[in-house]
Amino acid sequence: MKKSNKTGIGNAIDRVEGHLKVMGKAKYASEYPIKNKVYGQGINSTIAKGTITSIDTSEAEKQEGVLKVITYKNAEKLKTFDEEMVSIATDTIAPVLQSNQVHYYGEYVGFVVAETFEQAQYAARLVKFEYEADPSAVIDFDKSRSKAYKPNEKSDYSRGNLDQGIAEADEVVEQTYITPIEHHHPMELHAAIVSWENGKVTAYASQQIVEDATIAISATFQIPTKDVRVVSAFVGGGFGSKLNLERHVIMATMASKMINRPVQVTVTRTQMFTNTGMRQLNEQKMKIGAKKDGTLTALSHETLSHTSTNQEFQEPCGMVSKMLYNVANATVKDRLIPMNLQTPFAMRAPGEATGSFALESAMDEMAWKLKMDPLEFRIKNDTQQDLHKNQPFSSRLLVECLRIGADKFGWKDRKDQPGTNQKGNWLIGYGVSAASRNSPYQKTYAKVILTLEDGKVMAKVQMDATDIGTGSYTIIAQTASEYLDIPVNQITVELGDSDFPVTPGSGGSWGAASFSNGVRSACENAIAKLKNNRNVAGDKEISVAKLMKMNKLKTFESEGMAEPSAEFKKHSVFSFGANFSEVWVDKDTGMYRIKRMVNVASAGKVLNPKTAYGQIIGGLTMGAGMVIAEQTKVEPNFGNFITRSFADYHVPVNLDMANIEVVFLPEEDKIANKMGIKGIGELGITSVAASISNAIFNATGKRMRELPITPEKLIEAGLEPGVMA
Ligand code: MOS
């Protein structure tokens, strides 16, 4: 980086779109002033399984402003799934309102379109549905274990010989850990405004991946992708819920086609429990064997979870157990129960967030049995080789994360024996956990348009990347600033439009690495071409403004592309981290406070310490939420969710959150990509729950194996063997 460039990568600059946001000028999907638009409201089923036997739309249709009531009876025919069970990961379609069958409580059964939002809301309540409920609905996880099946060949993984590993062990931990259904609730509700005009669709929609949304609309309606434009310029959070195109966008598209006007739809907060995905309940059986000296000899991780009756999804809880520790004998198994609930889907760090709760709790239990420091136990079992893929990690500074974190946190002050660190009525405990998160990187295109204005070069970057609150605009501007060597105030970034070059969008912690390398490539290409045209040596230091002048150009455009290298594919590319928590538990009431957290992250080159910090503290907050409150309860008779608003689905508030310290290890992983970047979007949530739960054990001597950890559960739990009463 040029020393004079204070806005290139690595600088903690403010968000470049920050002013637009606070001035209300950043347009979210539902904020486009589209002329002539009308409003749609989805109607949800009130049974978990069965048949719609009659629909009476007459009352709704009589209401002022009502333009259309759409049900399966008059809906457009869409492409639907032909097989019984399909994988949601490979789906590109989102059929809706296609039959009289109901598969889960809350499934869309109708869509009302009216001149105003209020008219649509009101009329939606007047459509009368009668059902024949099917009593065979599967809504109780506990009672449906016998229905579990093995989803595919990859559902069973094994290396070495587990039984032999267990036989070699001096100590064995065998326990089950449960994480409940959780919901992602980004601040911005799912929303879209769609117009179907002359066979062409324009959808302003809150989506994480623009290209996938475009494909979903085109595949569902069987129209060419070139006739679909998706705009997702600003997104107020996604957390996985906006990865796929959900059915409200399809209903709005259908309605627009039918009534020939643009249709706006906003999914209500309550509908976001039943119609925009969720994290599934996971019951994880862990079996760990270790020798007296702390050497792991065996590790088994079996997850029982659920999916819907027609789509398959399983978050890979066992992923962490495959690669985090040096253990020769390991098995991972995944099983699913088809249930009459909506299809679960990816929620921040799918697999790692929940899997690490089981693994890092079990590791802590083993350390207790071995009478070993849980920090040293983890360090002893570190590995630089990914034993799952049989290849080296591109870089792995897990031990450094643990050591540096321990130092910052003051781990040496931890008391081994629970219940011995007390202040008045408070029992104080320290907990640690290790974190890992896959750091993918995907093919990304970008365009840069340079213009010479009053001797200054202004640059515009365009790509279909999204900024879901993560800071994409800012790091993309910083990358252009770095590689063009001009300040960010001469750079405009335009994102989230399917007319722009294709990127993988925001998800799976691949955004930052993919986007910035794409922009880097576009900028490097621009400069190379400008130099080449005038026979300027490639390594000559010369400003882009001068190059434009030499080329006698007022404007110049260049594209770029970045993709994983052969080296990337020969390595396992993961981000690593360590979490430390201090928890104070009231010994009479079981109420507890998370007093402090320290997170150390090793995630390659940090593009902007400010936005990166935001990612980690957001992850820590969601991780804390897993422990203190978050859970969605299924009503056992009808299969609806009992928790369906923020009044009963609790998330952490400021008072719940600790003093947080975040440390980024200085690192550049050049195997990961040319800029040395790895992902952080999901690292921050990973293993946080275990660090807090392990701190609760250290405080109280009680091992909490089911999330969330409520005060009543904590009061009722007994002391672990070996804890002095
Ligand atoms: Mo993430 S769960 O891939 O948005």
XYZ file of C-alpha atoms and ligand atoms in Angstrom:
729
model
C 0.000 0.000 0.000
C 1.171 3.498 -0.758
C 1.964 5.240 2.522
C 0.026 8.324 1.456
C -3.146 6.302 0.948
C -5.112 6.536 4.183
C -8.193 4.863 2.763
C -6.755 1.701 1.233
C -7.172 -1.732 2.765
C -6.354 -2.193 6.426
C -7.561 1.280 7.424
C -10.396 1.615 9.925
C -12.394 4.058 7.822
C -16.078 4.775 8.436
C -18.656 3.090 6.272
C -18.805 4.785 2.895
C -22.596 4.346 2.752
C -23.073 5.390 6.386
C -24.404 8.848 5.565
C -26.933 7.452 3.111
C -28.181 5.118 5.803
C -28.582 7.654 8.576
C -30.162 10.156 6.154
C -32.709 7.564 5.056
C -31.338 7.743 1.519
C -30.156 4.165 1.228
C -33.076 2.412 -0.416
C -34.117 -0.945 0.976
C -36.271 -3.254 -1.137
C -39.612 -1.894 0.049
C -38.605 1.759 -0.272
C -38.581 2.258 -4.031
C -41.257 4.752 -5.083
C -42.540 2.607 -7.927
C -45.505 4.234 -9.659
C -48.841 2.512 -9.552
C -47.715 -0.121 -7.062
C -50.136 -2.130 -4.976
C -49.715 -4.299 -1.894
C -49.835 -8.029 -1.362
C -50.341 -9.956 1.841
C -49.685 -13.677 2.240
C -52.158 -15.895 4.075
C -50.853 -18.786 6.155
C -52.294 -22.236 6.775
C -53.622 -23.065 10.226
C -53.015 -26.801 10.127
C -49.754 -28.735 9.985
C -50.815 -31.287 7.420
C -53.905 -31.967 5.371
C -56.082 -30.749 2.561
C -57.809 -27.481 1.837
C -61.435 -28.516 1.375
C -63.026 -25.146 0.675
C -62.092 -21.518 0.185
C -64.472 -18.596 0.439
C -62.990 -15.404 -0.957
C -66.282 -13.527 -1.388
C -66.062 -11.374 1.743
C -62.474 -10.379 1.010
C -63.213 -9.595 -2.611
C -66.057 -7.249 -1.617
C -63.709 -5.002 0.332
C -62.701 -1.601 -0.945
C -59.399 -1.601 -2.767
C -59.083 -5.363 -3.108
C -57.823 -6.287 -6.558
C -57.193 -9.998 -6.421
C -57.296 -12.969 -4.114
C -54.976 -15.713 -5.272
C -55.151 -19.300 -4.046
C -54.183 -22.633 -5.591
C -57.450 -22.488 -7.531
C -56.530 -19.513 -9.703
C -52.748 -19.308 -9.311
C -50.334 -19.252 -12.249
C -48.896 -22.683 -12.935
C -45.302 -22.789 -11.766
C -42.525 -25.308 -12.043
C -42.852 -27.610 -9.067
C -40.738 -30.354 -7.553
C -41.278 -33.700 -9.231
C -39.722 -35.881 -6.588
C -40.773 -36.489 -3.017
C -37.623 -35.235 -1.318
C -35.273 -32.703 -2.872
C -32.214 -31.018 -1.470
C -32.770 -27.375 -0.648
C -29.125 -26.710 -1.403
C -29.545 -27.573 -5.067
C -33.035 -26.140 -5.497
C -33.500 -23.257 -7.776
C -37.264 -23.024 -7.680
C -39.728 -21.765 -5.080
C -43.194 -22.964 -6.106
C -46.136 -21.688 -4.069
C -49.959 -21.908 -4.155
C -49.830 -24.914 -6.483
C -52.071 -27.433 -4.718
C -54.651 -27.981 -2.023
C -52.120 -29.823 0.140
C -50.750 -28.327 3.349
C -47.358 -29.489 4.609
C -46.769 -27.315 7.672
C -48.468 -24.787 9.872
C -47.968 -21.348 8.365
C -47.447 -22.486 4.774
C -48.746 -19.890 2.326
C -52.230 -20.812 1.114
C -53.302 -17.476 -0.325
C -52.233 -13.990 -1.370
C -54.423 -10.902 -1.309
C -53.600 -7.867 -3.420
C -55.097 -4.462 -2.670
C -54.487 -0.785 -3.331
C -53.093 -0.178 0.151
C -51.141 -2.198 2.684
C -53.938 -1.884 5.253
C -56.601 -3.047 2.795
C -54.535 -6.085 1.885
C -53.911 -6.924 5.556
C -57.574 -6.601 6.440
C -58.883 -8.553 3.463
C -56.379 -11.353 4.067
C -58.123 -12.027 7.358
C -61.496 -12.359 5.633
C -60.572 -15.214 3.303
C -62.102 -18.351 4.805
C -60.298 -21.665 4.471
C -61.644 -25.018 5.555
C -59.312 -27.939 5.953
C -59.356 -31.629 6.486
C -56.488 -32.035 8.905
C -54.391 -35.172 8.592
C -53.735 -36.592 12.075
C -50.493 -38.225 10.898
C -48.698 -34.862 10.951
C -45.209 -35.198 12.412
C -44.759 -32.294 14.811
C -43.161 -33.852 17.867
C -39.430 -34.397 17.485
C -39.125 -36.542 20.611
C -41.850 -38.944 19.575
C -40.662 -39.260 15.989
C -37.158 -40.643 16.403
C -38.070 -43.901 14.691
C -38.675 -41.952 11.476
C -35.050 -40.821 11.270
C -33.292 -41.679 8.015
C -29.842 -41.321 6.529
C -30.055 -38.458 4.032
C -27.181 -39.437 1.743
C -23.889 -41.290 1.439
C -21.942 -38.374 2.895
C -24.023 -38.601 6.053
C -21.586 -41.159 7.449
C -17.943 -40.232 7.779
C -15.268 -42.254 9.439
C -11.490 -42.465 9.716
C -9.400 -44.934 11.713
C -11.276 -47.223 14.063
C -13.511 -45.617 16.645
C -13.912 -48.711 18.859
C -10.190 -49.212 18.955
C -9.703 -45.545 19.848
C -12.190 -45.853 22.678
C -10.459 -49.039 23.885
C -7.134 -47.169 24.003
C -8.618 -44.321 26.045
C -8.124 -43.852 29.777
C -11.184 -41.636 30.018
C -14.349 -41.482 27.944
C -16.941 -38.715 27.790
C -20.285 -39.729 26.348
C -22.958 -37.064 26.423
C -25.794 -35.590 24.388
C -26.103 -31.878 23.654
C -29.241 -30.195 22.422
C -29.661 -26.935 20.558
C -33.223 -25.788 19.808
C -34.889 -24.385 16.717
C -33.756 -20.788 16.303
C -34.827 -18.069 13.937
C -32.875 -15.405 12.137
C -34.544 -12.077 12.560
C -32.703 -9.411 10.612
C -33.960 -5.917 11.417
C -35.169 -5.446 7.858
C -38.137 -7.697 7.209
C -38.077 -9.753 4.027
C -39.640 -7.596 1.351
C -39.951 -7.134 -2.388
C -41.537 -4.947 -5.030
C -41.989 -6.860 -8.251
C -43.255 -5.765 -11.624
C -44.014 -8.011 -14.548
C -44.135 -5.950 -17.682
C -44.135 -7.257 -21.267
C -42.791 -10.591 -20.125
C -39.941 -8.992 -18.196
C -39.621 -9.100 -14.419
C -37.990 -6.456 -12.249
C -37.743 -7.372 -8.588
C -36.486 -5.068 -5.871
C -35.929 -7.719 -3.248
C -34.006 -8.065 -0.029
C -31.659 -10.889 -0.983
C -28.141 -11.996 -0.078
C -27.325 -13.468 -3.506
C -28.617 -11.560 -6.504
C -27.743 -14.154 -9.136
C -29.500 -16.962 -7.243
C -32.597 -14.806 -6.833
C -32.612 -14.088 -10.567
C -32.299 -17.775 -11.382
C -35.033 -18.701 -8.886
C -37.562 -16.339 -10.463
C -36.669 -17.411 -13.988
C -36.717 -21.137 -13.156
C -39.972 -20.978 -11.215
C -41.786 -19.104 -13.987
C -39.833 -20.822 -16.775
C -38.729 -17.591 -18.389
C -35.192 -16.734 -19.565
C -32.856 -15.254 -16.934
C -32.179 -12.326 -19.259
C -35.793 -11.300 -18.716
C -35.340 -11.077 -14.945
C -33.642 -8.208 -13.143
C -33.116 -8.329 -9.395
C -32.056 -5.283 -7.399
C -30.848 -5.678 -3.853
C -28.818 -2.551 -3.259
C -29.198 -2.366 0.522
C -30.066 -5.242 2.803
C -30.817 -4.788 6.488
C -29.387 -8.097 7.651
C -29.827 -11.633 6.427
C -27.987 -14.169 8.595
C -28.801 -16.845 6.009
C -32.542 -16.203 5.839
C -32.111 -14.233 2.610
C -29.712 -16.647 0.886
C -32.498 -18.288 -1.075
C -35.399 -16.614 -2.769
C -38.398 -17.214 -0.559
C -41.943 -17.670 -1.724
C -43.290 -14.191 -1.005
C -41.236 -12.912 -3.952
C -42.803 -15.546 -6.197
C -46.305 -14.618 -5.003
C -45.653 -10.939 -5.700
C -44.285 -11.812 -9.156
C -47.312 -13.958 -9.901
C -49.695 -11.259 -8.702
C -47.970 -8.626 -10.812
C -48.315 -10.827 -13.862
C -52.014 -11.389 -13.139
C -53.064 -7.809 -12.440
C -50.465 -6.022 -14.522
C -49.274 -3.671 -11.784
C -46.165 -3.650 -9.581
C -46.786 -5.543 -6.341
C -45.097 -4.877 -3.035
C -44.962 -7.533 -0.347
C -43.523 -7.356 3.137
C -43.240 -10.511 5.203
C -44.468 -9.777 8.717
C -42.324 -10.501 11.768
C -44.644 -13.383 12.652
C -44.431 -14.790 9.122
C -40.664 -14.683 9.428
C -41.044 -17.586 11.861
C -42.863 -19.777 9.351
C -41.813 -18.648 5.892
C -38.185 -17.573 5.742
C -36.214 -20.496 7.142
C -34.899 -21.390 10.568
C -32.101 -23.209 12.320
C -33.152 -26.759 13.053
C -33.180 -28.529 16.387
C -30.035 -30.627 16.773
C -29.526 -33.468 19.178
C -25.826 -34.223 19.165
C -24.370 -37.366 20.717
C -20.691 -37.013 21.461
C -18.284 -39.735 22.478
C -14.696 -38.738 23.139
C -11.787 -40.873 24.321
C -8.469 -39.563 25.649
C -5.351 -40.820 27.342
C -4.279 -39.598 30.776
C -1.776 -37.217 29.200
C -4.574 -35.553 27.209
C -4.007 -37.232 23.852
C -7.318 -37.699 22.070
C -7.819 -41.275 20.887
C -11.408 -41.246 19.590
C -14.121 -38.794 18.635
C -17.654 -39.585 17.572
C -20.256 -36.947 16.693
C -23.767 -38.086 15.781
C -26.449 -35.544 15.005
C -30.167 -36.178 14.896
C -32.115 -33.361 13.347
C -35.208 -32.735 11.255
C -36.168 -31.489 7.857
C -39.447 -30.831 6.086
C -41.438 -33.499 4.271
C -40.340 -32.495 0.780
C -37.022 -30.686 1.091
C -33.850 -31.828 2.736
C -31.510 -29.636 4.713
C -29.058 -30.489 7.450
C -26.623 -28.109 9.011
C -23.293 -29.962 9.193
C -22.847 -30.020 12.966
C -20.168 -32.696 12.714
C -17.957 -30.576 10.444
C -15.943 -29.203 13.378
C -15.333 -32.700 14.722
C -13.907 -33.796 11.382
C -11.138 -31.198 11.265
C -10.499 -29.310 14.493
C -8.377 -31.770 16.480
C -5.627 -34.279 15.971
C -7.571 -37.474 16.500
C -6.897 -40.542 14.377
C -10.180 -42.320 15.033
C -13.275 -40.317 14.252
C -16.817 -40.861 13.048
C -19.491 -38.346 12.143
C -23.083 -39.269 11.395
C -26.104 -37.190 10.445
C -29.712 -38.344 10.546
C -32.921 -36.501 9.751
C -36.552 -36.816 10.750
C -38.986 -35.502 8.120
C -41.413 -33.274 9.997
C -44.393 -31.114 9.162
C -42.458 -27.924 9.761
C -41.040 -25.537 7.171
C -37.712 -26.583 5.693
C -34.904 -25.484 7.996
C -32.054 -23.597 6.396
C -28.698 -21.990 6.927
C -28.438 -19.630 9.880
C -25.146 -17.912 10.657
C -22.363 -20.532 10.695
C -24.708 -23.434 9.928
C -23.024 -26.458 11.451
C -20.236 -24.708 13.297
C -22.383 -22.542 15.568
C -24.258 -25.560 16.905
C -21.661 -28.291 16.314
C -19.043 -26.370 18.258
C -21.379 -26.181 21.243
C -21.363 -29.982 21.394
C -17.680 -30.500 20.589
C -16.311 -27.716 22.762
C -18.546 -28.669 25.680
C -17.455 -32.305 25.411
C -13.809 -31.234 25.211
C -14.305 -29.238 28.401
C -15.911 -32.236 30.083
C -12.943 -34.374 29.112
C -10.472 -31.821 30.454
C -12.358 -31.907 33.758
C -12.176 -35.703 33.859
C -8.474 -35.640 33.063
C -7.899 -32.861 35.616
C -6.230 -30.898 32.857
C -6.422 -27.209 32.066
C -9.043 -27.071 29.259
C -6.851 -24.576 27.409
C -3.805 -26.862 27.469
C -5.964 -29.863 26.544
C -7.007 -28.129 23.329
C -3.493 -26.989 22.517
C -2.175 -30.504 23.040
C -4.524 -31.800 20.348
C -3.822 -29.149 17.742
C -3.008 -30.237 14.214
C -1.620 -28.456 11.150
C -3.031 -31.169 8.898
C -6.717 -31.393 8.069
C -7.257 -35.085 8.847
C -10.672 -34.969 7.198
C -9.480 -33.823 3.767
C -5.978 -35.210 4.248
C -4.335 -31.972 3.277
C -2.621 -29.112 5.112
C -4.420 -26.011 6.307
C -3.514 -22.915 4.298
C -2.704 -21.347 7.648
C -3.808 -22.217 11.129
C -3.015 -20.043 14.110
C -5.411 -21.676 16.554
C -2.781 -22.193 19.250
C -1.735 -18.549 18.909
C -5.388 -17.487 19.259
C -5.720 -19.552 22.435
C -2.426 -18.358 23.959
C -2.910 -14.679 23.150
C -6.520 -14.812 24.293
C -5.532 -16.485 27.559
C -3.050 -13.731 28.182
C -5.495 -10.885 27.418
C -8.231 -12.534 29.419
C -6.168 -13.399 32.477
C -6.848 -17.113 32.200
C -4.157 -17.806 34.810
C -6.544 -16.458 37.467
C -9.053 -19.198 36.731
C -9.782 -21.558 39.629
C -9.835 -25.212 38.598
C -12.400 -26.196 41.194
C -15.945 -24.904 40.512
C -17.617 -22.923 43.254
C -14.377 -21.622 44.695
C -14.353 -18.194 43.070
C -17.058 -16.247 44.887
C -18.051 -12.639 45.393
C -20.981 -12.376 47.759
C -23.801 -14.328 46.221
C -22.066 -14.568 42.848
C -20.226 -17.661 41.686
C -17.604 -16.665 39.147
C -16.459 -18.884 36.308
C -14.102 -18.723 33.339
C -14.651 -20.633 30.116
C -12.711 -21.172 26.924
C -13.501 -22.646 23.530
C -11.793 -23.003 20.173
C -13.428 -21.886 16.930
C -13.019 -22.771 13.285
C -15.010 -21.774 10.258
C -14.593 -22.773 6.667
C -13.389 -19.831 4.615
C -14.547 -20.337 1.058
C -13.787 -18.045 -1.822
C -15.614 -18.042 -5.114
C -15.410 -16.770 -8.655
C -16.196 -13.066 -8.748
C -16.478 -10.542 -11.550
C -16.222 -6.788 -11.159
C -16.207 -3.724 -13.360
C -14.426 -0.434 -12.784
C -15.227 2.706 -14.745
C -12.645 5.493 -14.577
C -13.455 9.092 -15.458
C -11.123 12.034 -15.556
C -12.728 15.106 -13.991
C -10.714 18.309 -13.462
C -7.504 16.329 -13.532
C -8.794 13.901 -10.905
C -9.705 10.297 -11.543
C -13.110 9.293 -10.304
C -13.798 5.562 -10.186
C -17.060 3.704 -10.180
C -17.119 0.037 -9.193
C -20.033 -2.154 -10.210
C -20.797 -5.706 -9.180
C -23.879 -7.654 -8.123
C -22.390 -8.179 -4.654
C -24.598 -7.339 -1.681
C -23.957 -5.495 1.559
C -26.124 -7.114 4.200
C -24.882 -4.767 6.880
C -21.433 -6.310 6.823
C -19.546 -3.449 5.183
C -19.200 -4.697 1.599
C -19.529 -1.180 0.170
C -16.698 0.008 2.365
C -14.206 -2.788 1.800
C -14.880 -2.729 -1.947
C -14.210 1.023 -2.007
C -11.056 0.474 0.056
C -9.826 -2.201 -2.321
C -10.335 0.121 -5.302
C -8.603 2.875 -3.329
C -5.687 0.543 -2.688
C -5.194 -0.721 -6.217
C -5.933 2.541 -8.056
C -4.137 4.552 -5.381
C -6.836 7.201 -5.117
C -8.784 8.119 -1.962
C -12.225 6.582 -1.348
C -13.934 9.952 -1.779
C -13.105 9.620 -5.479
C -14.753 6.201 -5.601
C -18.403 5.253 -5.979
C -19.517 1.700 -5.380
C -22.701 0.358 -6.922
C -23.885 -3.048 -5.779
C -26.763 -5.466 -5.756
C -28.041 -5.294 -9.320
C -28.205 -8.306 -11.606
C -27.226 -6.007 -14.499
C -23.779 -5.745 -12.889
C -20.988 -8.356 -13.068
C -21.758 -11.587 -11.243
C -20.444 -12.386 -7.758
C -21.295 -15.167 -5.300
C -23.185 -12.647 -3.124
C -23.128 -12.562 0.662
C -23.094 -15.855 2.491
C -20.930 -18.548 3.964
C -18.214 -16.050 4.964
C -17.034 -15.849 1.350
C -18.171 -12.290 0.596
C -15.209 -10.143 1.622
C -12.510 -12.358 0.120
C -14.423 -12.896 -3.115
C -15.600 -9.319 -3.645
C -12.319 -7.623 -2.889
C -10.257 -9.942 -5.061
C -12.710 -9.343 -7.911
C -12.299 -5.576 -7.551
C -8.542 -5.935 -7.226
C -8.491 -7.784 -10.525
C -10.622 -5.131 -12.277
C -8.366 -2.322 -11.016
C -5.161 -4.185 -11.879
C -6.495 -4.887 -15.366
C -7.408 -1.228 -15.858
C -3.945 -0.035 -14.943
C -2.216 -2.767 -16.942
C -4.207 -1.884 -20.059
C -3.604 1.856 -19.668
C 0.116 1.202 -19.275
C 0.217 -1.259 -22.106
C -1.476 1.175 -24.536
C 1.315 3.706 -23.990
C 4.157 1.199 -23.649
C 4.695 2.071 -20.005
C 6.582 -0.618 -18.092
C 4.293 -2.686 -15.880
C 6.245 -1.950 -12.705
C 6.614 1.792 -13.267
C 5.022 3.880 -10.517
C 2.670 6.286 -12.182
C -0.672 7.670 -11.109
C -3.854 6.509 -12.743
C -4.703 10.163 -13.498
C -1.473 10.531 -15.430
C -2.169 7.297 -17.285
C -5.592 8.546 -18.320
C -4.032 11.776 -19.586
C -1.303 9.924 -21.479
C -4.014 7.814 -23.086
C -6.031 10.978 -23.842
C -9.018 9.321 -22.245
C -11.933 10.986 -20.456
C -13.384 7.647 -19.477
C -12.154 4.088 -19.408
C -13.736 0.837 -18.387
C -12.238 -2.454 -17.320
C -13.482 -5.752 -15.972
C -11.792 -8.232 -13.721
C -12.289 -11.718 -12.388
C -10.860 -13.613 -9.456
C -11.258 -17.253 -8.565
C -9.652 -19.882 -6.333
C -6.214 -21.034 -7.422
C -4.961 -24.594 -7.731
C -3.032 -24.012 -4.469
C -6.281 -23.022 -2.744
C -7.837 -26.327 -3.730
C -4.885 -28.299 -2.338
C -5.362 -26.760 1.102
C -8.061 -26.566 3.713
C -8.830 -22.894 4.125
C -10.375 -22.046 7.482
C -10.469 -19.086 9.822
C -9.687 -19.854 13.448
C -10.481 -18.252 16.744
C -10.659 -18.559 20.487
C -13.390 -17.435 22.865
C -13.018 -16.636 26.534
C -15.939 -15.793 28.809
C -16.355 -14.757 32.400
C -19.759 -15.499 33.867
C -21.216 -14.572 37.247
C -24.010 -16.841 38.493
C -26.292 -15.950 41.380
C -26.144 -19.070 43.487
C -29.727 -18.852 44.768
C -31.674 -17.801 41.698
C -29.590 -19.203 38.833
C -29.619 -15.784 37.203
C -26.344 -15.129 35.487
C -24.441 -12.359 33.782
C -21.834 -12.580 31.060
C -19.301 -10.154 32.487
C -16.510 -10.250 29.935
C -15.654 -11.822 26.652
C -12.385 -11.944 24.780
C -12.330 -13.139 21.196
C -9.169 -13.683 19.227
C -9.621 -14.159 15.515
C -7.190 -15.381 12.933
C -8.878 -14.601 9.658
C -6.171 -13.497 7.290
C -5.765 -9.901 6.210
C -8.305 -7.621 7.852
C -9.606 -5.189 5.232
C -11.130 -2.761 7.714
C -10.690 -3.262 11.469
C -13.880 -1.323 12.188
C -16.257 -3.330 10.009
C -14.427 -6.553 10.943
C -14.918 -5.747 14.626
C -18.613 -5.230 13.882
C -18.791 -8.708 12.380
C -17.162 -10.347 15.381
C -19.186 -8.558 18.065
C -22.349 -9.334 16.103
C -21.340 -12.983 16.061
C -20.541 -12.956 19.768
C -23.944 -11.430 20.471
C -25.730 -14.128 18.482
C -23.595 -16.741 20.233
C -24.572 -15.312 23.598
C -28.186 -15.327 22.409
C -27.940 -19.076 21.857
C -27.083 -19.488 25.530
C -29.246 -16.969 27.309
C -32.512 -16.954 25.424
C -32.994 -17.950 21.828
C -35.379 -20.790 21.102
C -38.443 -21.382 19.007
C -40.974 -23.730 20.553
C -43.285 -25.953 18.558
C -46.788 -26.280 19.984
C -47.173 -30.053 20.443
C -50.792 -30.403 19.293
C -51.032 -28.200 16.233
C -47.466 -27.761 15.083
C -47.415 -23.979 15.060
C -44.694 -22.006 16.750
C -45.533 -20.687 20.189
C -42.805 -18.087 19.892
C -43.777 -15.781 17.051
C -42.755 -12.246 17.914
C -39.960 -10.473 19.745
C -42.199 -10.479 22.807
C -41.545 -14.191 23.217
C -38.531 -14.923 21.016
C -35.832 -13.248 23.052
C -32.519 -11.999 21.761
C -29.746 -10.355 23.773
C -30.039 -6.667 24.601
C -27.201 -4.347 25.560
C -27.542 -5.149 29.239
C -26.997 -8.846 28.491
C -23.795 -8.257 26.648
C -20.402 -8.198 28.172
C -17.419 -5.976 27.911
C -16.009 -7.388 24.731
C -12.440 -7.342 23.563
C -11.652 -8.485 20.040
C -8.135 -9.172 18.832
C -7.269 -9.847 15.195
C -4.022 -11.677 14.700
C -1.905 -9.997 12.033
C -1.954 -12.474 9.211
C -1.985 -12.695 5.436
C -2.937 -16.038 3.979
C -1.638 -15.940 0.415
C -2.821 -19.477 -0.249
C -6.369 -18.402 0.523
C -6.173 -15.716 -2.175
C -3.854 -13.029 -3.542
C -4.937 -10.474 -0.960
C -4.544 -12.909 1.928
C -8.127 -12.565 3.171
C -10.224 -15.134 5.007
C -13.812 -14.930 6.199
C -15.096 -13.476 9.469
C -18.864 -13.274 9.050
C -19.464 -16.560 10.782
C -16.312 -17.102 12.818
C -17.563 -14.786 15.561
C -20.612 -16.882 16.513
C -18.710 -20.161 16.480
C -18.094 -21.800 19.864
C -19.249 -18.755 21.826
C -22.053 -20.797 23.375
C -19.569 -23.391 24.633
C -17.252 -20.794 26.138
C -20.168 -19.362 28.140
C -21.504 -22.775 29.121
C -18.005 -23.878 30.133
C -17.731 -20.732 32.260
C -21.051 -21.629 33.902
C -19.606 -25.054 34.741
C -16.476 -23.465 36.152
C -18.650 -21.161 38.268
C -21.201 -23.682 39.493
C -20.019 -27.248 38.852
C -23.151 -27.767 36.749
C -22.816 -28.997 33.184
C -25.534 -27.543 30.968
C -26.055 -29.619 27.837
C -29.225 -28.091 26.493
C -29.557 -24.583 25.111
C -30.730 -22.079 26.055
C -29.474 -22.194 29.644
C -32.301 -20.663 31.622
C -32.021 -19.892 35.350
C -34.614 -22.566 36.141
C -32.643 -25.247 34.282
C -29.519 -24.125 36.082
C -31.153 -24.298 39.520
C -32.479 -27.797 38.827
C -29.207 -29.213 37.467
C -27.050 -31.351 39.747
C -23.333 -31.072 40.362
C -20.990 -33.042 38.128
C -19.043 -35.965 39.580
C -15.794 -34.725 41.077
C -17.135 -31.287 42.000
C -16.756 -30.531 45.701
C -20.186 -29.684 47.082
Mo -24.861 -17.381 5.870
S -25.905 -18.650 7.089
O -24.255 -18.363 4.626
O -25.794 -16.105 5.399
